[in-house]
GROMACS .gro file of C-alpha atoms in nm:
model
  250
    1UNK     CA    1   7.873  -3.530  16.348
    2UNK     CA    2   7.884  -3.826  16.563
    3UNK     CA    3   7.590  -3.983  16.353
    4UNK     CA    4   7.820  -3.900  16.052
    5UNK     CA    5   8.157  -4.108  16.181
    6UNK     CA    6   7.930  -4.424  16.234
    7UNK     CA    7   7.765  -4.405  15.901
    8UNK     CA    8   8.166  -4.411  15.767
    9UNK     CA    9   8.236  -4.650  15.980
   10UNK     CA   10   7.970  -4.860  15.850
   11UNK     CA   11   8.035  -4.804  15.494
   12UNK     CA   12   8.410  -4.924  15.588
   13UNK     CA   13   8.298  -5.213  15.764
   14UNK     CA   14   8.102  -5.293  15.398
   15UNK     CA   15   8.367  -5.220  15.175
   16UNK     CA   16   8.579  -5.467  15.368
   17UNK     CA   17   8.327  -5.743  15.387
   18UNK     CA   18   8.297  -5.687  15.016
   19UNK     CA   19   8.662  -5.722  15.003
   20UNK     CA   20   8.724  -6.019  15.130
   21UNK     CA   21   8.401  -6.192  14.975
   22UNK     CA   22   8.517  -6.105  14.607
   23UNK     CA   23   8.876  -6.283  14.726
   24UNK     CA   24   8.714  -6.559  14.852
   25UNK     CA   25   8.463  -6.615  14.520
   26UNK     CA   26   8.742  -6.715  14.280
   27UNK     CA   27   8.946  -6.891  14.525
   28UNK     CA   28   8.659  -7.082  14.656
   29UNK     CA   29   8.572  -7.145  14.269
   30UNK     CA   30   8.899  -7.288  14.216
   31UNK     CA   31   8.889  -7.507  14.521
   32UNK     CA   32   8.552  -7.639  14.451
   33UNK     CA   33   8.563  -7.680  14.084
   34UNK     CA   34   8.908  -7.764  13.997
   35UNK     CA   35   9.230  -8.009  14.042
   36UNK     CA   36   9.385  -7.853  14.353
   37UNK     CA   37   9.741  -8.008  14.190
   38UNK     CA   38   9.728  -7.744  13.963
   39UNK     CA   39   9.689  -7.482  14.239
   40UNK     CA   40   9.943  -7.622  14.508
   41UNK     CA   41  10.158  -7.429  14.300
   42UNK     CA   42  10.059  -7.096  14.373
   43UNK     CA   43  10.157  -6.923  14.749
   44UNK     CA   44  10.059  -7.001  15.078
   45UNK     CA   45   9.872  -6.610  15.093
   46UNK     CA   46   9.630  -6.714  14.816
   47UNK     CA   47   9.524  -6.977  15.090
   48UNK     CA   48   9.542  -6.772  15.379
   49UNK     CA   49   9.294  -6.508  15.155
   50UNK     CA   50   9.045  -6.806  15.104
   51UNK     CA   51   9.042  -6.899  15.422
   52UNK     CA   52   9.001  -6.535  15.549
   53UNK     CA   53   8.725  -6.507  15.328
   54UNK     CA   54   8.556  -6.820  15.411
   55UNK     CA   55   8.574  -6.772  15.773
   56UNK     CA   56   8.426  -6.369  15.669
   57UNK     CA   57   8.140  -6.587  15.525
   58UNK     CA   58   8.102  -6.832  15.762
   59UNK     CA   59   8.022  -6.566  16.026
   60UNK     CA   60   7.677  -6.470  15.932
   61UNK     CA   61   7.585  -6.816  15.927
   62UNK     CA   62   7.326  -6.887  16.217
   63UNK     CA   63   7.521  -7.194  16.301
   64UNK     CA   64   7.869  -7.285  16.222
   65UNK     CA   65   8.005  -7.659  16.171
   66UNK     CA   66   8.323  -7.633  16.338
   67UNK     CA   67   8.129  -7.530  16.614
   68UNK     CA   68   7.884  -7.846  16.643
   69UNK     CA   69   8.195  -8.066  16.557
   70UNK     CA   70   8.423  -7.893  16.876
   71UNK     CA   71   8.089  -7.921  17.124
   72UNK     CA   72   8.060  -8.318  16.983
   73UNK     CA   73   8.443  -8.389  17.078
   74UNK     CA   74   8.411  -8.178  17.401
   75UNK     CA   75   8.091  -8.421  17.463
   76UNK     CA   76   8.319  -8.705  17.456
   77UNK     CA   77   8.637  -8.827  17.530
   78UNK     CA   78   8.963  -8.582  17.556
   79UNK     CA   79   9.156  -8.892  17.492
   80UNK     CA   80   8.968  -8.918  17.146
   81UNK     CA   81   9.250  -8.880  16.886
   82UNK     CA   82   9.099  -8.671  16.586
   83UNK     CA   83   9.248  -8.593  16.213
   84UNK     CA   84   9.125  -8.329  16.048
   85UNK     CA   85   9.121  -8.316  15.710
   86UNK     CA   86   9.111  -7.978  15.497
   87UNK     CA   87   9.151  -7.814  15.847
   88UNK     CA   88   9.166  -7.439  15.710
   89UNK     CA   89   9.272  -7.239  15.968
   90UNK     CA   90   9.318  -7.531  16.267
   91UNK     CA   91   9.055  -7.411  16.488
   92UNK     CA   92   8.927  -7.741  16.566
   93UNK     CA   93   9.277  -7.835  16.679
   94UNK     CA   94   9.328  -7.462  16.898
   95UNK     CA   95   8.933  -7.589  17.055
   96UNK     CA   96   8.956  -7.900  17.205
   97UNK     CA   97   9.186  -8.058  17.449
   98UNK     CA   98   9.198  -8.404  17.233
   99UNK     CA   99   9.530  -8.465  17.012
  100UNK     CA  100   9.423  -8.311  16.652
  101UNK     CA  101   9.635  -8.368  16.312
  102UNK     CA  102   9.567  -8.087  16.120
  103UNK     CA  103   9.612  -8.181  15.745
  104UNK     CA  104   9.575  -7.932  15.446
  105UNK     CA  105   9.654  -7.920  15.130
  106UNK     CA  106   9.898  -7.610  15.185
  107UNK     CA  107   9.936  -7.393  15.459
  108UNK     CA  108  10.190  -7.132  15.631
  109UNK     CA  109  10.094  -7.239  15.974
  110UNK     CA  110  10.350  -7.461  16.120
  111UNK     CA  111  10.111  -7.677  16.288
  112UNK     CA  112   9.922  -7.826  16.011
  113UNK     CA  113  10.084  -8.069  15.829
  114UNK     CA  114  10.080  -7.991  15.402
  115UNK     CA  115   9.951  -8.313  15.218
  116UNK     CA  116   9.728  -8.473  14.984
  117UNK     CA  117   9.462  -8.621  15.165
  118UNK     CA  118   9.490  -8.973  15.022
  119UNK     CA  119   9.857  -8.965  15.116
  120UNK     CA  120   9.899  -8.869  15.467
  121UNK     CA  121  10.145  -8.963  15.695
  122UNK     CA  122   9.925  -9.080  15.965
  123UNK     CA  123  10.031  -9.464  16.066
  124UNK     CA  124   9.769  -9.703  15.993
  125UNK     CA  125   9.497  -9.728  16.259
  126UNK     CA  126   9.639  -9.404  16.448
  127UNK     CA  127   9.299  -9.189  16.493
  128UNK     CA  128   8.944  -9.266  16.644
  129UNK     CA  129   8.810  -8.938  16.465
  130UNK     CA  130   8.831  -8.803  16.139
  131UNK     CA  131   8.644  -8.473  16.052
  132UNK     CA  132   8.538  -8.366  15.745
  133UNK     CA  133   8.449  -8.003  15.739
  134UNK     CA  134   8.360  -7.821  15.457
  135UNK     CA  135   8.598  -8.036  15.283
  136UNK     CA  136   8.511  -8.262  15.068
  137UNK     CA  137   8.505  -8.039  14.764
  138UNK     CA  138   8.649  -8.267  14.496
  139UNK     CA  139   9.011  -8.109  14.421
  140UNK     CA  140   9.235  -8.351  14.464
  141UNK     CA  141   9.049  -8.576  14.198
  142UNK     CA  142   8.890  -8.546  13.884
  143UNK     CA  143   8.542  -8.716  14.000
  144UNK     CA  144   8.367  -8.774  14.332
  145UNK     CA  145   8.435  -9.131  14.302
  146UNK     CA  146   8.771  -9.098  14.346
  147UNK     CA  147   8.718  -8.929  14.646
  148UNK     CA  148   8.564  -9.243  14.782
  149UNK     CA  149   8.904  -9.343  14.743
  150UNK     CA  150   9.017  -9.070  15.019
  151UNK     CA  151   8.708  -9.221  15.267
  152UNK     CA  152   8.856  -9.572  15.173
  153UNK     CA  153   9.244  -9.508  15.300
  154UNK     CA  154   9.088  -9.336  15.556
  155UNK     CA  155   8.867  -9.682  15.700
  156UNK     CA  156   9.232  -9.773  15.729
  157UNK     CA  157   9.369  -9.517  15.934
  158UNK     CA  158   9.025  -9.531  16.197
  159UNK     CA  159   9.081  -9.748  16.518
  160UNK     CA  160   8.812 -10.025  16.525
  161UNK     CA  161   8.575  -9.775  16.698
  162UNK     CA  162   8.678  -9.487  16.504
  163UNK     CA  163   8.409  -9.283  16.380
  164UNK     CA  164   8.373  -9.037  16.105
  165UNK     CA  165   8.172  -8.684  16.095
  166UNK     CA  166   8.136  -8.497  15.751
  167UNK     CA  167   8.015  -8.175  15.741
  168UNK     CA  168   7.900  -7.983  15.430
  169UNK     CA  169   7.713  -7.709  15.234
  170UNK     CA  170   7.335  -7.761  15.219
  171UNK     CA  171   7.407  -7.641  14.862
  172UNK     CA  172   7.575  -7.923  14.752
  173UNK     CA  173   7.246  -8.195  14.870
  174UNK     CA  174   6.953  -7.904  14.718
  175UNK     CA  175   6.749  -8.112  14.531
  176UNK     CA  176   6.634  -7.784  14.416
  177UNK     CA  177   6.925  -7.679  14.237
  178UNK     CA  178   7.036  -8.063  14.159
  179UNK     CA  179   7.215  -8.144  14.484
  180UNK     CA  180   7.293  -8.485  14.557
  181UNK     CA  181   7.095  -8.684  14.772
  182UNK     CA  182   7.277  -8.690  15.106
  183UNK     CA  183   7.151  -9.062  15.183
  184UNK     CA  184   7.306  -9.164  14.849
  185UNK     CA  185   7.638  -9.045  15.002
  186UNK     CA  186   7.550  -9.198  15.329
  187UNK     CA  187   7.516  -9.535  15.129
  188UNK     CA  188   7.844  -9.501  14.942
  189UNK     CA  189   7.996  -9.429  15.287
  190UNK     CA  190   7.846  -9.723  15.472
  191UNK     CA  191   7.927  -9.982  15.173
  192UNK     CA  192   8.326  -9.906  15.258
  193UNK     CA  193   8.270 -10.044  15.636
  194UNK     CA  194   8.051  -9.770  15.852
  195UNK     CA  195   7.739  -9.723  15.979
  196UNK     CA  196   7.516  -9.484  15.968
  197UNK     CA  197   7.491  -9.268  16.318
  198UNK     CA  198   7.259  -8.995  16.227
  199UNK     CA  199   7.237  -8.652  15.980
  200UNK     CA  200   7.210  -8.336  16.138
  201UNK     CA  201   7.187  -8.000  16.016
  202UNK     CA  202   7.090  -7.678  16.163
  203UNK     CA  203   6.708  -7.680  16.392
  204UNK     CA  204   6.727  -8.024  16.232
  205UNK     CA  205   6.757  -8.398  16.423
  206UNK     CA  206   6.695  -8.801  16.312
  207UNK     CA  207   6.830  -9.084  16.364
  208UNK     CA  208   7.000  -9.292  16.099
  209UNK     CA  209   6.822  -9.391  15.753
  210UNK     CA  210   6.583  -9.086  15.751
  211UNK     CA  211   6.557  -8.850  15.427
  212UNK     CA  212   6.634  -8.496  15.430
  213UNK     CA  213   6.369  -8.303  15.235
  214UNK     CA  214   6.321  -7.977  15.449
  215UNK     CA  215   6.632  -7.759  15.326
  216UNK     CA  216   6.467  -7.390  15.446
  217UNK     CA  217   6.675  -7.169  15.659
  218UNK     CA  218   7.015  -7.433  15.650
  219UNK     CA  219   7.380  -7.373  15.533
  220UNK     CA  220   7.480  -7.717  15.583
  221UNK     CA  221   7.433  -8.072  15.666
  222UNK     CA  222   7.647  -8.294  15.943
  223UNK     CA  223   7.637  -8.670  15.876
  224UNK     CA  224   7.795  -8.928  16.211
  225UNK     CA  225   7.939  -9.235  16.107
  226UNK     CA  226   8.074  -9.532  16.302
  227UNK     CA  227   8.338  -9.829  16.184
  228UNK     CA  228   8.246 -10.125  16.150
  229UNK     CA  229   8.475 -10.436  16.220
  230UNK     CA  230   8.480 -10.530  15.909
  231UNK     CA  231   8.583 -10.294  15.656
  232UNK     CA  232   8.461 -10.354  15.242
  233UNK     CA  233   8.673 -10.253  14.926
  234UNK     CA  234   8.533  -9.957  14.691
  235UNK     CA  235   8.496 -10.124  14.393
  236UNK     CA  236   8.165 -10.107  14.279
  237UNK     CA  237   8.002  -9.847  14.490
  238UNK     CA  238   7.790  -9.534  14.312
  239UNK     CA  239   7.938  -9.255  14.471
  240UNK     CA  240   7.699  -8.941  14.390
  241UNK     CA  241   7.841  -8.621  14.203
  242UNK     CA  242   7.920  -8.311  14.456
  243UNK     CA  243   7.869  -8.002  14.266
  244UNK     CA  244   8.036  -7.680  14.358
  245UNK     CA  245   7.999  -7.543  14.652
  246UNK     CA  246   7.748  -7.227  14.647
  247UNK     CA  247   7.845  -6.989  14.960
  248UNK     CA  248   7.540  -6.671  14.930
  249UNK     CA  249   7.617  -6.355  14.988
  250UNK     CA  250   7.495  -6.151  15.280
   0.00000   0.00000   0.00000
């Protein structure tokens, strides 16, 4: 009997993982793949059921991003001001001690602040952080080029020794499957006025200007930037072409 009530129990627990992972599949398609203008439209809930699917997802993962982010900010300075763009959920923000704007294209939660990316209302020069997790997925712009233009207003809001961590999906840098090549995006990154700190991703270290070919056992990447002085403009830059994101199943 009691063997009975956990095999239920189990089969529950299934049927809701299964649940939420279906939700998330279209949403995260439409996030990844699309103009998000077209779906500010729709409610708050259809975020809130991408995000609870994500974070569903996200759980099986042997390491999680937010997590190496929150241990690099408790690392350093509490006085650190951080902006955190596509914040999901805010957990950076509920992690740390340091003063966190958390920006998203829509959200119910009163304490992130609703806007398109390249049009926040953060004063010029107002952070020393800005976080990219999971983020950059190409919505608010028809190419990843434009995006650069999001990394360029944001070289505008960074202090002089503001610094910039990205975080994505190993998916999206597989040469395998036609990823971009993550020092590519380093490149574009560093021609608008960083420099390169170092990529990390999951039983993974190297300092800057290394190449990442061992993708085995790795949901994502983490790339450190720092400003320089001098910032550059974006005209002319090759920025690389982020597919889709590709979250697998469990």
């Amino acid at each position: 009997m009691e063997e009975e009530r956990r095999s239920n129990k189990r089969k529950r627990g299934r049927r809701s993982r299964h649940k939420v992972g279906s939700t998330e599949k279209p949403v995260n398609s439409a996030s990844c793949a699309n103009n998000p203008t077209r779906n500010s439209s729709k409610s708050s809930s259809f975020l809130d059921k991408y995000h609870a699917g994500y974070q569903e997802q996200m759980s099986h993962w042997p390491e999680q991003p937010v997590k190496v982010i929150i241990k690099w900010l408790k690392d350093h300075s509490p006085s650190l001001v951080v902006a955190d763009f596509g914040c999901g959920d805010a957990r950076l923000a509920r992690s740390v001690k340091n003063k966190v704007f958390s920006l998203d294209l829509v959200s119910s939660d009163p304490s992130v602040t609703a806007c398109d990316m390249s049009n926040t209302p953060l004063d010029s020069s107002s952070i020393d952080v800005a976080v990219f997790c999971l983020s950059l997925m190409g919505t608010s712009f028809p190419s990843y080029l434009q995006e650069g233009i999001i990394i360029a207003f944001l070289s505008r809001l960074c202090l002089r020794s503001g610094q910039l961590l990205i975080a994505e999906v190993k998916s999206r840098f597989d040469p395998n499957t036609g990823g971009a090549d993550p020092n590519t995006l380093a490149k574009a990154i560093c021609e608008l006025g960083f420099t390169r700190v170092k990529v990390h991703s999951p039983l993974f270290h190297a300092k800057c200007y290394i190449r990442v070919q061992d993708f085995s056992n790795k949901m994502f990447i983490l790339l450190y930037f720092k400003k320089k002085e001098k910032q550059n403009s974006n005209k002319g830059i090759a920025w690389p072409e982020l597919k889709p994101c590709l979250y697998k199943r469990r």
